[in-house]
N, CA and C of each residue as an Amber inpcrd file, in Angstrom:
protein
   645
  58.9850000  94.7320000  18.6850000  59.5750000  94.2250000  17.3590000
  58.8340000  94.9890000  16.1500000  59.4790000  95.0370000  15.1270000
  58.8990000  95.5250000  13.6060000  58.6700000  94.4170000  12.8440000
  57.5930000  94.7530000  11.8820000  57.3790000  93.6110000  10.9680000
  58.4000000  93.6010000   9.8090000  58.6630000  92.3170000   9.3650000
  59.3080000  92.1270000   8.1730000  60.4640000  92.8200000   7.7350000
  60.5240000  93.3940000   6.6260000  61.4690000  94.3710000   6.0950000
  62.2640000  95.3820000   7.0010000  61.1120000  96.0720000   7.7890000
  61.4560000  97.0400000   8.5680000  62.1850000  96.5620000   9.8860000
  61.9200000  95.4900000  10.3430000  62.7460000  94.6920000  11.2470000
  64.0730000  94.4110000  10.8140000  64.1880000  94.1580000   9.5880000
  65.7070000  93.8620000   8.9350000  66.4450000  95.2240000   8.9180000
  65.5880000  96.2090000   8.5160000  66.1970000  97.3780000   8.4440000
  66.8310000  98.2140000   9.8350000  66.0310000  98.0140000  10.6670000
  66.5560000  98.3940000  11.9260000  67.6540000  97.6850000  12.7110000
  67.4930000  96.4120000  12.3160000  68.5720000  95.3770000  12.8450000
  68.6730000  95.4090000  14.3330000  69.7450000  95.5910000  15.0350000
  69.8730000  95.7540000  16.3950000  70.1490000  97.1980000  16.8680000
  69.9310000  98.1700000  16.0230000  70.2960000  99.4490000  16.2860000
  69.3430000  99.8330000  17.4100000  68.0800000  99.4650000  17.5180000
  67.3510000 100.0560000  18.6460000  67.4260000  99.1900000  19.8570000
  68.6100000  99.1060000  20.4750000  68.9670000  98.3620000  21.6480000
  69.7110000  99.3450000  22.5760000  69.9470000  98.7380000  23.8300000
  70.7180000  99.5960000  24.7840000  71.8490000 100.1670000  24.4860000
  72.2800000 101.1120000  25.0380000  73.4430000 101.8740000  24.8670000
  73.7230000 102.4930000  23.3500000  72.6680000 102.4710000  22.4970000
  72.7540000 102.9240000  21.1630000  72.2360000 104.4570000  21.1940000
  72.5990000 105.3170000  20.1330000  72.0890000 106.6080000  19.9310000
  71.5690000 106.4450000  18.4360000  70.2220000 106.7820000  18.3300000
  69.7990000 106.6660000  16.9290000  68.9120000 108.0950000  16.8300000
  69.1310000 108.7980000  15.5520000  68.4490000 109.8870000  15.0230000
  67.8280000 109.7340000  13.8040000  66.4340000 110.0770000  13.6570000
  65.8220000 110.1570000  12.3510000  65.9420000 111.4890000  11.7450000
  66.3500000 111.5820000  10.3900000  66.3880000 113.0230000   9.9390000
  65.2910000 113.0690000   8.6330000  64.6740000 114.0090000   8.8350000
  63.4830000 114.4220000   7.6050000  63.3710000 115.7360000   7.5180000
  62.6740000 116.1300000   6.5490000  62.1820000 117.5990000   6.3260000
  60.9250000 117.7900000   7.2200000  60.5180000 119.2000000   7.1290000
  59.4650000 119.5740000   8.0690000  58.0610000 118.7130000   7.7110000
  57.3430000 118.3620000   8.7750000  56.0090000 117.5610000   8.5670000
  56.1940000 116.2550000   7.6900000  57.3580000 115.6770000   8.1030000
  57.6700000 114.2710000   7.4150000  57.5970000 113.1020000   8.5710000
  56.6330000 113.1820000   9.3250000  56.2640000 112.3290000  10.4320000
  57.4990000 111.7980000  11.4020000  58.2270000 112.7610000  11.5890000
  59.3730000 112.3730000  12.6250000  58.7550000 111.9160000  14.0650000
  57.9460000 112.9300000  14.4350000  57.2650000 112.6760000  15.7360000
  56.6720000 111.3220000  15.7820000  55.7370000 110.8680000  14.4620000
  55.0890000 109.7710000  14.6040000  56.1760000 108.5360000  14.7170000
  57.4130000 108.5500000  14.1790000  58.3270000 107.6610000  14.1880000
  58.8710000 107.3940000  15.6160000  58.9270000 108.6610000  16.4350000
  59.4110000 108.4680000  17.7570000  58.4660000 108.0180000  18.7300000
  57.2250000 108.3770000  18.3390000  56.0680000 107.6880000  19.1970000
  55.9570000 106.1650000  19.1300000  56.1770000 105.8220000  17.6640000
  56.0130000 104.3710000  17.4110000  57.2040000 103.6220000  18.1470000
  58.4350000 104.2410000  18.2800000  59.5820000 103.5630000  18.8720000
  59.1330000 103.3670000  20.5160000  58.6490000 104.6700000  20.9860000
  58.2070000 104.6470000  22.4440000  57.1580000 103.4700000  22.7930000
  56.0260000 103.5230000  21.7770000  54.9820000 102.6030000  21.9720000
  55.4790000 101.1690000  22.0830000  56.3230000 100.7790000  21.1480000
  56.7580000  99.5630000  20.9060000  57.6900000  98.9710000  22.1050000
  58.4990000 100.0750000  22.5360000  59.2010000  99.6950000  23.6730000
  58.6220000  99.4160000  24.9770000  57.5240000 100.1770000  25.1280000
  56.5920000 100.0200000  26.3100000  56.0830000  98.7650000  26.3290000
  55.4370000  98.2150000  24.9920000  54.8370000  97.0210000  24.9870000
  55.8230000  95.6620000  25.1210000  57.0590000  96.1030000  25.0660000
  58.0460000  95.0720000  25.2920000  58.4920000  95.1230000  26.7480000
  57.8370000  95.8840000  27.5970000  58.1190000  95.8760000  28.8560000
  59.4930000  96.6930000  29.2370000  59.8040000  97.6840000  28.3310000
  60.9190000  98.6550000  28.6520000  60.4660000  99.7490000  29.2810000
  61.2300000 100.2500000  30.2150000  60.8230000 101.6980000  30.8640000
  61.1960000 102.7760000  30.0210000  60.3230000 103.6620000  29.4880000
  60.4460000 104.5150000  28.2800000  60.3420000 106.0310000  28.9020000
  61.1630000 106.8000000  28.8450000  61.0300000 108.3170000  28.9590000
  60.8680000 109.0390000  27.6790000  59.7870000 109.7530000  27.6470000
  59.4310000 110.4020000  26.4730000  59.6200000 111.7730000  26.8800000
  60.5050000 112.6820000  26.1420000  60.5640000 114.0890000  26.3500000
  60.0800000 114.6930000  25.2060000  59.0000000 115.4480000  25.3660000
  58.5000000 116.3150000  24.5450000  58.6560000 117.7010000  24.7330000
  59.6300000 118.2080000  24.0230000  60.1390000 119.6800000  24.3550000
  59.8930000 120.7330000  23.4320000  58.8110000 120.8870000  23.1000000
  58.4440000 122.0560000  22.2840000  57.6920000 121.8280000  20.9240000
  57.9040000 120.7200000  20.4020000  57.1790000 120.2670000  18.9790000
  55.6940000 120.2610000  19.2780000  55.1560000 119.9070000  20.3160000
  53.7500000 119.9190000  20.7100000  53.4540000 120.1960000  22.2210000
  52.3350000 120.4650000  22.4500000  52.1660000 120.7110000  23.8490000
  51.6590000 119.3300000  24.5640000  51.3830000 119.3790000  25.8350000
  51.1860000 118.1100000  26.5820000  49.8420000 117.5650000  26.1920000
  48.7790000 118.3790000  25.8650000  47.6250000 117.9250000  25.4790000
  47.6640000 117.3060000  24.0800000  48.5260000 117.7970000  23.2190000
  48.5970000 117.3380000  21.8170000  49.3890000 115.9250000  21.9180000
  50.5010000 115.7840000  22.6550000  51.0640000 114.4190000  22.8100000
  50.2860000 113.3340000  23.5040000  49.3180000 113.8490000  24.5250000
  48.5620000 112.9750000  25.0940000  47.5020000 112.5370000  24.1730000
  46.9340000 113.3390000  23.0090000  46.0410000 112.8780000  22.2750000
  46.8090000 111.8230000  21.3050000  47.9150000 112.0400000  21.0680000
  48.5460000 110.9440000  20.0960000  48.7720000 109.7200000  20.6650000
  48.9140000 109.7060000  22.0680000  48.9600000 108.3120000  22.6880000
  47.5650000 107.7110000  22.8650000  46.6110000 108.5670000  23.0800000
  45.2820000 108.1580000  23.0510000  44.7810000 107.4470000  21.8340000
  45.1210000 108.1810000  20.7420000  44.8880000 107.5940000  19.4520000
  45.4530000 106.1720000  19.0250000  46.6400000 106.0370000  19.3800000
  47.5600000 104.9660000  19.2700000  46.8380000 103.8500000  20.2710000
  46.3190000 104.1280000  21.3460000  45.8040000 103.0000000  22.3570000
  44.4230000 102.6240000  21.9550000  43.7030000 103.5200000  21.2700000
  42.1980000 103.2880000  20.8630000  42.2810000 102.7510000  19.4480000
  43.3590000 103.0780000  18.7070000  43.5500000 102.6490000  17.2290000
  42.3340000 103.1380000  16.5580000  42.2010000 104.5430000  16.8230000
  41.0370000 105.1140000  15.8330000  41.3150000 106.7780000  16.0680000
  40.7420000 107.4300000  15.1800000  40.9890000 108.9560000  15.3660000
  39.9200000 109.6840000  16.4590000  40.2650000 110.7160000  17.0210000
  39.4660000 111.2780000  18.0070000  38.0550000 111.8250000  17.3790000
  38.0510000 112.2680000  16.1900000  36.8600000 112.7450000  15.6830000
  36.2640000 111.6230000  14.8460000  34.9460000 111.9260000  14.5520000
  34.2360000 111.1170000  13.8390000  34.5910000 111.1570000  12.1530000
  35.1810000 110.1910000  11.5930000  35.6030000 110.3920000  10.2760000
  35.6900000 109.0220000   9.6390000  36.0400000 109.0120000   8.2890000
  36.4030000 108.0120000   7.3780000  37.9370000 108.0590000   7.2550000
  38.5810000 107.0860000   7.7140000  40.1940000 106.8190000   7.5000000
  40.4090000 105.8630000   6.5700000  41.5870000 106.1050000   5.8910000
  42.3280000 105.0740000   4.8800000  43.5540000 104.5230000   5.6010000
  43.5820000 103.2070000   5.8400000  44.7440000 102.5170000   6.4710000
  45.4250000 101.8820000   5.4760000  46.6070000 102.0480000   5.2900000
  47.5980000 101.4510000   4.2790000  47.7590000 100.0470000   4.8350000
  47.5780000  99.0590000   3.5860000  47.6320000  97.8000000   4.0670000
  48.7600000  97.0520000   3.2930000  49.1300000  97.7160000   1.7540000
  50.0350000  96.9920000   1.1620000  50.8450000  98.0440000   0.2090000
  52.1190000  98.0040000   0.2630000  52.9030000  98.7200000  -0.5180000
  53.6940000  97.8800000  -1.4590000  53.8060000  98.3910000  -2.8680000
  54.5140000  97.5520000  -3.6340000  54.8540000  98.2950000  -4.9100000
  55.9920000  98.0310000  -5.5870000  56.5620000  98.8840000  -6.6170000
  55.4460000  98.7900000  -7.8900000  55.4610000 100.0020000  -8.5880000
  54.6230000  99.9440000  -9.8760000  55.5850000  99.8510000 -11.0670000
  55.2310000 100.0970000 -12.2460000  55.7440000 100.1220000 -13.6130000
  56.6050000 101.2040000 -13.8280000  56.3540000 102.3090000 -13.1470000
  56.8780000 103.7780000 -13.4940000  58.1970000 103.8020000 -12.4720000
  58.4560000 102.8660000 -11.6850000  59.4190000 103.3330000 -10.7100000
  59.1300000 103.6690000  -9.5510000  57.7620000 104.0030000  -9.3280000
  57.3340000 104.4500000  -7.9040000  56.8490000 103.3430000  -7.2120000
  55.7250000 103.6050000  -6.4430000  55.1700000 102.6600000  -5.4090000
  53.6660000 102.8470000  -5.3880000  53.1140000 101.7580000  -5.3220000
  51.4040000 101.7840000  -5.2410000  51.0500000 101.2070000  -3.8740000
  50.0900000 101.9910000  -3.2210000  49.6810000 101.7160000  -1.9210000
  48.2170000 101.3470000  -1.8640000  47.9040000 100.1260000  -1.4600000
  46.5100000  99.7130000  -1.2420000  45.8700000 100.0100000   0.2840000
  44.8440000 100.7500000   0.1570000  44.2980000 101.0940000   1.5650000
  43.0320000 100.3920000   1.9110000  42.8000000 100.3490000   3.0070000
  41.3000000  99.8460000   3.5530000  40.6490000 100.9810000   4.4900000
  39.5030000 101.3970000   3.8600000  38.6630000 102.3480000   4.5640000
  37.9720000 101.7120000   5.7390000  37.8860000 102.6860000   6.7430000
  37.1340000 102.3530000   7.9270000  36.4130000 103.6160000   8.4320000
  35.2240000 103.7040000   8.8400000  34.4360000 104.9100000   9.2200000
  33.9770000 104.6130000  10.5120000  34.2570000 105.8650000  11.3140000
  34.0310000 105.8410000  12.7280000  32.7750000 106.9730000  12.7980000
  31.5440000 106.4260000  13.4350000  30.5660000 107.4630000  13.1910000
  30.4150000 108.4680000  14.5750000  31.2650000 108.2150000  15.4980000
  31.1700000 108.8420000  16.8040000  32.5250000 109.2980000  16.9960000
  32.6870000 110.2540000  17.7410000  34.0640000 110.9240000  18.2510000
  34.4600000 109.9070000  19.2620000  35.8430000 109.9370000  19.6100000
  36.3700000 109.2890000  20.6100000  36.2750000 110.1490000  22.0770000
  35.3900000 109.3950000  22.9700000  35.1140000 110.2480000  24.3130000
  36.0310000 109.6050000  25.3510000  35.8470000 110.3720000  26.5230000
  36.6420000 109.9010000  27.7430000  36.5510000 108.3780000  28.0880000
  35.2830000 107.9630000  28.1710000  35.1020000 106.5020000  28.5750000
  35.8280000 105.5630000  27.6460000  35.7290000 106.0060000  26.2520000
  36.2210000 105.0600000  25.2100000  37.8120000 105.1410000  25.4200000
  38.5080000 106.2620000  25.6520000  39.7460000 106.5120000  25.8090000
  40.2970000 105.6130000  27.1450000  39.4640000 105.8760000  28.0450000
  39.9410000 105.0370000  29.4380000  39.8270000 103.5620000  29.1540000
  38.9020000 102.9810000  28.3940000  38.6170000 101.6560000  28.0510000
  39.9980000 101.2100000  27.4610000  40.3840000 102.0380000  26.4070000
  41.2970000 101.7700000  25.4230000  42.8210000 101.5360000  26.3650000
  42.8230000 102.4360000  27.1680000  44.2440000 102.3310000  28.1900000
  44.1660000 101.1910000  28.8170000  42.7700000 100.9430000  29.5310000
  42.7960000  99.8290000  30.4540000  42.9680000  98.5110000  29.6270000
  42.6440000  98.3330000  28.3270000  43.0360000  97.2430000  27.7040000
  44.4230000  97.0040000  27.5190000  45.2700000  98.2180000  27.0540000
  46.4270000  98.0380000  26.8900000  47.2160000  97.6660000  28.2240000
  46.8260000  98.2350000  29.1750000  47.4150000  97.8350000  30.7000000
  47.2160000  96.3610000  30.9350000  46.0790000  95.7770000  30.7450000
  45.7870000  94.4540000  31.3510000  45.9410000  93.4080000  30.1680000
  45.6050000  93.6780000  29.0840000  45.7260000  92.5450000  28.1100000
  47.0580000  92.5890000  27.1700000  47.7700000  93.7670000  27.0720000
  48.8840000  93.7620000  26.2790000  50.1760000  93.8580000  27.3350000
  50.1070000  94.8250000  28.2540000  51.1730000  94.7580000  29.3370000
  51.1440000  93.7520000  30.1400000  49.9820000  93.4660000  30.5310000
  49.6280000  92.3040000  31.6300000  50.3110000  92.7600000  32.9830000
  50.2800000  94.0520000  33.2590000  51.1020000  94.5840000  34.4790000
  50.2860000  95.9000000  35.1460000  50.5550000  95.8690000  36.2850000
  50.0870000  97.2220000  36.9330000  51.0660000  98.3610000  37.0770000
  52.4220000  98.0640000  36.6390000  53.3240000  98.9470000  36.6240000
  53.3870000  99.7180000  35.3340000  53.9080000 101.0850000  35.5110000
  53.9680000 101.9440000  34.5590000  55.2260000 101.6540000  33.6340000
  54.9650000 101.8340000  32.4470000  56.2690000 101.5190000  31.3850000
  56.6370000 103.0010000  30.5910000  55.8680000 104.1670000  31.1420000
  56.1600000 105.3430000  30.1770000  55.9590000 106.4980000  31.2190000
  57.0600000 107.3400000  31.0630000  57.0270000 108.6640000  31.5690000
  57.1530000 109.5500000  30.6600000  56.2700000 110.7000000  30.9990000
  56.1340000 111.9060000  29.8170000  56.7210000 113.1200000  30.5600000
  57.6880000 113.8000000  29.7660000  58.1510000 114.9300000  30.2470000
  57.9080000 115.9380000  29.3600000  57.0150000 117.1590000  29.2860000
  56.7590000 118.0190000  28.4500000  57.2680000 119.5390000  28.8460000
  57.5590000 120.3100000  27.8950000  58.2380000 121.5140000  28.1690000
  58.2570000 122.5470000  26.7250000  57.9960000 123.5400000  26.9690000
  58.2660000 124.6470000  25.5860000  59.5210000 124.5010000  24.8800000
  59.5350000 124.7230000  23.5780000  60.7210000 124.7860000  22.6350000
  61.8000000 125.6010000  23.3480000  63.0390000 125.1010000  23.4040000
  64.1410000 125.7540000  23.8160000  64.2730000 126.0890000  25.4850000
  63.4290000 125.4280000  26.1670000  63.5790000 125.5490000  27.4730000
  64.2460000 124.3320000  28.2930000  64.3730000 123.3500000  27.7850000
  64.9850000 121.9940000  28.3360000  66.5000000 121.7890000  27.8040000
  67.4050000 121.5040000  28.5320000  68.4960000 121.2430000  27.9930000
  68.9110000 119.7610000  28.3090000  69.9910000 119.2070000  27.8830000
  70.2480000 117.7420000  28.0200000  70.3440000 117.6100000  29.6020000
  71.2080000 118.6570000  30.1750000  71.3210000 118.4520000  31.8570000
  70.0770000 118.4390000  32.4340000  69.0150000 119.1270000  31.8190000
  67.6460000 119.0510000  32.7130000  67.1430000 117.5680000  32.4270000
  67.4590000 117.0770000  31.2820000  66.7160000 115.5870000  30.9740000
  67.5380000 114.8190000  31.9870000  68.7360000 114.8740000  31.9670000
  69.6800000 114.0300000  32.9260000  69.1250000 114.1860000  34.3040000
  68.7260000 115.3390000  34.6820000  68.2340000 115.5800000  36.0550000
  66.9330000 114.8940000  36.2130000  66.0730000 114.9230000  35.4930000
  64.7530000 114.1720000  35.3160000  64.9910000 112.6900000  35.5560000
  66.0190000 112.1470000  34.6760000  66.1890000 110.6920000  34.6450000
  66.8180000 110.2260000  36.1910000  67.5260000 111.2070000  36.6190000
  68.1440000 111.0250000  38.0460000  66.8850000 110.8230000  39.1440000
  66.0390000 111.8110000  38.9670000  64.7320000 111.8150000  39.9450000
  63.9870000 110.5490000  39.8960000  63.7820000 110.0250000  38.5610000
  62.7880000 108.8740000  38.3620000  63.5970000 107.5900000  38.7730000
  65.0840000 107.6600000  38.5260000  65.7970000 106.5780000  39.0080000
  65.7950000 106.3490000  40.5740000  65.8090000 107.3380000  41.2870000
  65.8430000 107.4010000  42.7540000  64.6310000 106.9720000  43.2580000
  63.3840000 107.1620000  42.4560000  62.1620000 106.8150000  42.6860000
  61.9710000 105.2730000  42.2570000  62.8990000 104.4820000  41.7440000
  62.7640000 103.3180000  41.3010000  62.5610000 102.9700000  39.6010000
  62.4820000 104.0680000  38.9510000  62.2540000 103.9690000  37.5420000
  63.4040000 104.1940000  36.7940000  64.2590000 103.2570000  36.4080000
  65.4600000 103.4330000  35.7460000  65.0090000 103.1080000  34.1660000
  65.4410000 104.0560000  33.4840000  64.9580000 104.0980000  31.9510000
  65.8960000 102.9190000  31.1700000  65.2360000 102.2900000  30.0680000
  65.5970000 101.6050000  29.0230000  65.6890000 102.2020000  27.7330000
  65.0150000 103.1670000  27.6060000  64.9320000 103.8590000  26.2590000
  64.2780000 105.3940000  26.5810000  65.1410000 106.2930000  26.0380000
  65.0290000 107.6580000  26.3450000  64.7160000 108.1810000  24.8420000
  63.3200000 108.7830000  24.5890000  62.8800000 109.3230000  23.3710000
  62.8170000 110.8410000  23.3630000  63.3600000 111.4460000  22.5390000
  63.4120000 113.1430000  22.7490000  62.8220000 113.6190000  21.4340000
  61.6730000 114.2760000  21.5340000  61.1950000 114.9650000  20.3580000
  61.3370000 116.5440000  20.4070000  62.3540000 117.1170000  19.8450000
  63.4190000 116.4700000  18.9270000  64.6280000 117.3130000  19.4430000
  65.7970000 116.8810000  18.6640000  67.0340000 117.5010000  19.1330000
  67.2350000 118.7970000  18.7790000  66.4710000 119.3280000  17.8130000
  66.8750000 120.7970000  17.1770000  65.9620000 121.6650000  18.3600000
  65.2900000 121.1490000  19.2080000  64.7040000 122.1340000  20.0690000
  65.3610000 121.9720000  21.7330000  66.3400000 121.4480000  21.6200000
  67.0660000 121.1530000  22.9570000  67.6380000 122.5170000  23.1170000
  67.6770000 122.9440000  24.3650000  68.2760000 124.2610000  24.9590000
  69.8690000 124.0300000  24.9720000  70.6690000 124.7600000  24.3920000
  72.0490000 124.8150000  24.4620000  72.4860000 125.1320000  25.9790000
  73.7860000 124.3750000  26.2530000  74.3460000 124.6610000  27.7370000
  74.9760000 126.0600000  27.5930000  75.0400000 126.4100000  28.7260000
  75.6220000 128.0010000  28.9940000  77.1070000 127.6640000  28.6420000
  77.7120000 128.7800000  27.8740000  79.2380000 128.9120000  27.6340000
  79.2610000 128.4240000  26.2810000  78.4090000 127.6540000  25.5290000
  78.7090000 127.1680000  24.1600000  78.9620000 128.6240000  23.2410000
  79.6770000 128.4650000  22.3940000  80.1820000 129.4710000  21.3680000
  79.1860000 129.6820000  20.2270000  79.7910000 129.4640000  19.1150000
  79.1360000 129.9250000  17.6810000  77.9590000 128.5940000  17.6240000
  76.8440000 129.0520000  16.8260000  75.9270000 128.1410000  16.7480000
  76.1270000 126.7280000  16.3850000  77.2920000 126.5460000  15.6040000
  77.6070000 125.1860000  15.1030000  78.3130000 124.5250000  16.2730000
  79.0950000 125.2060000  17.0750000  79.4120000 124.7300000  18.2700000
  78.4410000 124.1980000  19.1240000  77.3850000 124.9410000  19.5690000
  76.3960000 124.7080000  20.2230000  75.5500000 123.5610000  19.7540000
  75.3340000 123.4040000  18.4400000  74.7980000 122.0500000  18.0160000
  75.6480000 120.8280000  18.4470000  76.8360000 121.0580000  18.0910000
  77.7170000 120.0300000  18.3150000  77.8270000 119.4920000  19.7070000
  77.8270000 120.6450000  20.5980000  77.7830000 120.2080000  22.0700000
  76.4170000 119.4530000  22.3520000  75.4430000 119.7660000  21.8620000
  74.0740000 119.0440000  22.1610000  74.1260000 117.6350000  21.7640000
  74.7110000 117.3790000  20.3950000  74.6970000 116.0520000  20.0720000
  75.5800000 115.1110000  20.8150000  76.7680000 115.6310000  21.1000000
  77.6780000 115.0320000  22.2790000  77.0700000 114.7410000  23.5230000
  76.3610000 115.6590000  24.1200000  75.6640000 115.3010000  25.4750000
  74.5320000 114.2570000  25.2890000  73.9210000 114.3450000  24.0980000
  72.7880000 113.3420000  24.0010000  73.3970000 111.9770000  23.7980000
  74.5910000 111.7110000  23.3510000  75.1550000 110.5080000  23.0830000
  75.7240000 110.0620000  24.6940000  76.1050000 111.1270000  25.4200000
  76.5520000 110.8900000  26.7080000  75.4460000 110.3430000  27.4570000
  74.2820000 110.8650000  27.1860000  73.0440000 110.3780000  27.8010000
  72.9180000 108.8780000  27.7640000  73.0680000 108.3330000  26.5180000
  72.8800000 107.0510000  26.4360000  73.8410000 106.0960000  27.1460000
  75.2130000 106.8070000  27.0780000  76.3870000 106.0610000  27.7520000
  76.3510000 106.1660000  29.2510000  75.6900000 107.2270000  29.9300000
  75.7720000 107.2450000  31.2520000  74.5330000 106.2340000  31.9900000
  73.4350000 106.4330000  31.0670000  72.2850000 105.3590000  31.5870000
  72.0540000 104.1590000  31.1270000  73.0110000 103.7280000  30.0920000
  73.1800000 102.4230000  29.4420000  71.6980000 102.1230000  28.9060000
  71.4030000 103.3490000  28.1900000  69.9400000 103.0460000  27.5760000
  70.0590000 103.6110000  26.1070000  68.8550000 103.1340000  25.4780000
  68.6970000 103.6390000  24.0690000  68.1180000 104.9670000  23.9880000
  68.8990000 105.9620000  23.2820000  68.5660000 107.3420000  23.1620000
  67.9480000 107.4390000  21.4360000  66.7430000 107.9490000  21.3370000
  66.3550000 108.0600000  19.9950000  65.8570000 109.5490000  20.0340000
  66.1710000 110.3760000  18.8890000  65.7600000 111.5190000  18.8140000
  65.5450000 111.7530000  17.0970000  65.1200000 113.1450000  16.7490000
  65.1860000 113.3010000  15.3410000  65.6570000 114.6370000  15.1770000
  65.9550000 114.9990000  13.7910000  66.5910000 116.3270000  13.5590000
  65.7750000 116.6640000  12.2130000  65.6650000 118.1530000  11.9030000
  64.9550000 118.3740000  10.7850000  66.1410000 119.0060000   9.6940000
  65.7680000 118.5890000   8.5180000  66.7200000 119.0430000   7.3310000
  66.0390000 119.6000000   6.0680000  66.3390000 120.5730000   5.4340000
  65.4860000 120.9270000   4.2030000  65.8240000 120.1490000   3.2040000
  65.1860000 120.2280000   1.9870000  65.2360000 119.3440000   0.9020000
  66.6270000 119.4630000   0.2440000  67.1940000 120.8500000   0.3100000
  68.7290000 120.8260000  -0.1130000  69.6830000 120.2110000   0.5920000
  69.2780000 119.9350000   1.9120000  70.4060000 119.1930000   2.7270000
  70.9050000 117.8730000   2.3040000  69.9070000 117.3420000   1.6460000
  70.0210000 115.9840000   1.3120000  70.9270000 115.7370000   0.1540000
  71.2070000 116.6260000  -0.7260000  72.0410000 116.5340000  -1.8710000
  73.3770000 117.2990000  -1.7430000  73.6000000 118.0470000  -0.4090000
  74.7450000 118.7540000  -0.2380000  75.8040000 117.6240000   0.1700000
  77.1820000 118.3130000  -0.5190000  78.2550000 117.2210000  -0.4040000
  79.0840000 117.6350000   1.0210000
């Protein structure tokens, strides 16, 4: 679940059989949103498949999950945690932060303890609720993701949510024509993935600033 207004914003869109895509400019936290959906779905005991297909390496995505589990940065540093957001008199927004200092780096023992806490205190289960698939950009097609889901299903892991980081890095299928046709084919195949597996499919796509005002 999501808190307060964000819960109202999402409504029932993040549910089985749906296809959701976040759109944002470069470096606008698209991967963070996808990781957040995956993490919350996992804590809700939904079986999640996270396809990291080129935006980050396997080690980089592992570090993101480690930070989320430990609720702290990997390096020793002081962080600012946003606690409250409200409108100001100039039509913008004001954010109140809480500072927290970590004097030591996050080591393996601390990371292991964090994951054990998630496993036994939050999930309260010995079963896995997250499968991670990583590949370089442009190497993974929707058909390859579908094949991975088939393999996992045969092993008893039938997904409830499929998170793809992100749609622009999916490899087009053979035979697709013009670039626009290739993009259209990818999006249709992603939608078909949610229909075939009766699961939630969530991805993201990148747009430059000019695209937001285009008619």
